[in-house]
PDB file of C-alpha atoms in Angstrom:
ATOM      1  CA  GLU A   1     125.317  93.541 102.477  1.00 78.00           C
ATOM      2  CA  ALA A   2     121.715  94.072 101.342  1.00 72.00           C
ATOM      3  CA  ILE A   3     122.158  97.860 101.424  1.00 71.00           C
ATOM      4  CA  GLU A   4     125.467  97.670  99.580  1.00 73.00           C
ATOM      5  CA  GLU A   5     123.880  95.578  96.821  1.00 73.00           C
ATOM      6  CA  THR A   6     121.277  98.292  96.188  1.00 71.00           C
ATOM      7  CA  SER A   7     123.984 100.773  95.188  1.00 70.00           C
ATOM      8  CA  VAL A   8     124.842  98.789  92.057  1.00 67.00           C
ATOM      9  CA  LYS A   9     121.303  97.795  91.049  1.00 72.00           C
ATOM     10  CA  LEU A  10     119.049  99.699  88.704  1.00 71.00           C
ATOM     11  CA  SER A  11     115.683 100.002  90.432  1.00 74.00           C
ATOM     12  CA  PRO A  12     112.905 101.004  88.036  1.00 80.00           C
ATOM     13  CA  TYR A  13     110.320 103.225  89.705  1.00 79.00           C
ATOM     14  CA  ASN A  14     106.581 103.005  89.221  1.00 79.00           C
ATOM     15  CA  PHE A  15     104.264 104.932  91.548  1.00 80.00           C
ATOM     16  CA  PHE A  16     101.751 102.098  91.910  1.00 77.00           C
ATOM     17  CA  SER A  17     103.872  98.965  91.952  1.00 79.00           C
ATOM     18  CA  ARG A  18     107.612  99.457  92.343  1.00 86.00           C
ATOM     19  CA  ASN A  19     107.632 102.543  94.524  1.00 90.00           C
ATOM     20  CA  CYS A  20     109.807 103.554  97.495  1.00 88.00           C
ATOM     21  CA  ALA A  21     107.730 101.406  99.881  1.00 92.00           C
ATOM     22  CA  PHE A  22     108.215  98.362  97.650  1.00 93.00           C
ATOM     23  CA  TYR A  23     111.993  98.778  97.636  1.00 90.00           C
ATOM     24  CA  LEU A  24     112.132  99.480 101.370  1.00 91.00           C
ATOM     25  CA  GLN A  25     110.153  96.306 102.085  1.00 94.00           C
ATOM     26  CA  LEU A  26     112.383  94.356  99.709  1.00 92.00           C
ATOM     27  CA  LEU A  27     115.484  95.667 101.475  1.00 90.00           C
ATOM     28  CA  LEU A  28     114.066  94.823 104.914  1.00 94.00           C
ATOM     29  CA  ASN A  29     113.238  91.325 103.667  1.00 94.00           C
ATOM     30  CA  GLU A  30     116.728  90.777 102.281  1.00 90.00           C
ATOM     31  CA  ALA A  31     118.492  92.291 105.303  1.00 90.00           C
ATOM     32  CA  THR A  32     116.472  90.697 108.101  1.00 92.00           C
ATOM     33  CA  GLY A  33     114.136  88.032 106.743  1.00 93.00           C
ATOM     34  CA  LEU A  34     111.568  89.280 109.292  1.00 95.00           C
ATOM     35  CA  VAL A  35     109.449  91.156 106.753  1.00 95.00           C
ATOM     36  CA  PRO A  36     107.872  89.264 103.831  1.00 95.00           C
ATOM     37  CA  SER A  37     108.999  89.970 100.303  1.00 95.00           C
ATOM     38  CA  PRO A  38     106.783  92.610  98.644  1.00 94.00           C
ATOM     39  CA  GLN A  39     104.107  91.485  96.218  1.00 92.00           C
ATOM     40  CA  GLY A  40     101.765  93.596  94.159  1.00 88.00           C
ATOM     41  CA  THR A  41     100.959  97.129  95.261  1.00 88.00           C
ATOM     42  CA  VAL A  42     102.815  98.206  98.403  1.00 90.00           C
ATOM     43  CA  SER A  43     102.075 101.310 100.465  1.00 90.00           C
ATOM     44  CA  PRO A  44     104.289 102.981 103.079  1.00 89.00           C
ATOM     45  CA  THR A  45     101.600 102.343 105.703  1.00 88.00           C
ATOM     46  CA  GLU A  46     101.639  98.611 104.952  1.00 91.00           C
ATOM     47  CA  VAL A  47     105.430  98.473 105.290  1.00 92.00           C
ATOM     48  CA  PHE A  48     105.249 100.347 108.596  1.00 88.00           C
ATOM     49  CA  ASP A  49     102.620  97.873 109.843  1.00 89.00           C
ATOM     50  CA  LEU A  50     104.751  94.893 108.777  1.00 93.00           C
ATOM     51  CA  VAL A  51     107.782  96.316 110.584  1.00 92.00           C
ATOM     52  CA  LEU A  52     105.750  96.735 113.772  1.00 88.00           C
ATOM     53  CA  LYS A  53     104.365  93.198 113.539  1.00 90.00           C
ATOM     54  CA  SER A  54     107.814  91.730 112.813  1.00 92.00           C
ATOM     55  CA  GLY A  55     109.347  93.002 116.042  1.00 89.00           C
ATOM     56  CA  LEU A  56     111.946  95.153 114.270  1.00 89.00           C
ATOM     57  CA  ALA A  57     110.373  98.171 115.982  1.00 85.00           C
ATOM     58  CA  THR A  58     108.913  97.908 119.447  1.00 76.00           C
ATOM     59  CA  GLU A  59     107.383 101.290 120.298  1.00 73.00           C
ATOM     60  CA  THR A  60     105.541 103.859 118.243  1.00 69.00           C
ATOM     61  CA  TYR A  61     104.417 107.352 119.043  1.00 71.00           C
ATOM     62  CA  PHE A  62     101.489 109.110 117.439  1.00 67.00           C
ATOM     63  CA  ARG A  63     102.503 112.498 116.115  1.00 70.00           C
ATOM     64  CA  PRO A  64      99.494 114.348 114.707  1.00 67.00           C
ATOM     65  CA  SER A  65      99.971 116.639 111.751  1.00 74.00           C
ATOM     66  CA  ALA A  66     100.107 120.380 112.337  1.00 74.00           C
ATOM     67  CA  SER A  67      96.609 120.809 110.855  1.00 73.00           C
ATOM     68  CA  GLU A  68      95.136 118.279 113.293  1.00 75.00           C
ATOM     69  CA  TYR A  69      96.888 120.036 116.153  1.00 73.00           C
ATOM     70  CA  LEU A  70      95.506 123.437 115.075  1.00 76.00           C
ATOM     71  CA  VAL A  71      91.955 122.057 114.737  1.00 78.00           C
ATOM     72  CA  GLU A  72      92.201 120.588 118.232  1.00 80.00           C
ATOM     73  CA  MET A  73      93.436 123.912 119.621  1.00 82.00           C
ATOM     74  CA  ALA A  74      90.610 125.781 117.892  1.00 83.00           C
ATOM     75  CA  ASN A  75      87.985 123.438 119.326  1.00 84.00           C
TER      76      ASN A  75
END
């Protein structure tokens, strides 16, 4: 229901306050209630951390960027 409601809403975008992370956190809050409602500036990293702490995701895997991988190989 929360996802369906987003299709009819106008969601103004602002890079610093109402960005994609803000709306993702808002959707997760409305759909599950396990993530707090977003307030102020929201970053994707913060949303990821909240999801991990909420129990919605249980395992994570570190995937280094290609540049980090190349530096490690060179060393």
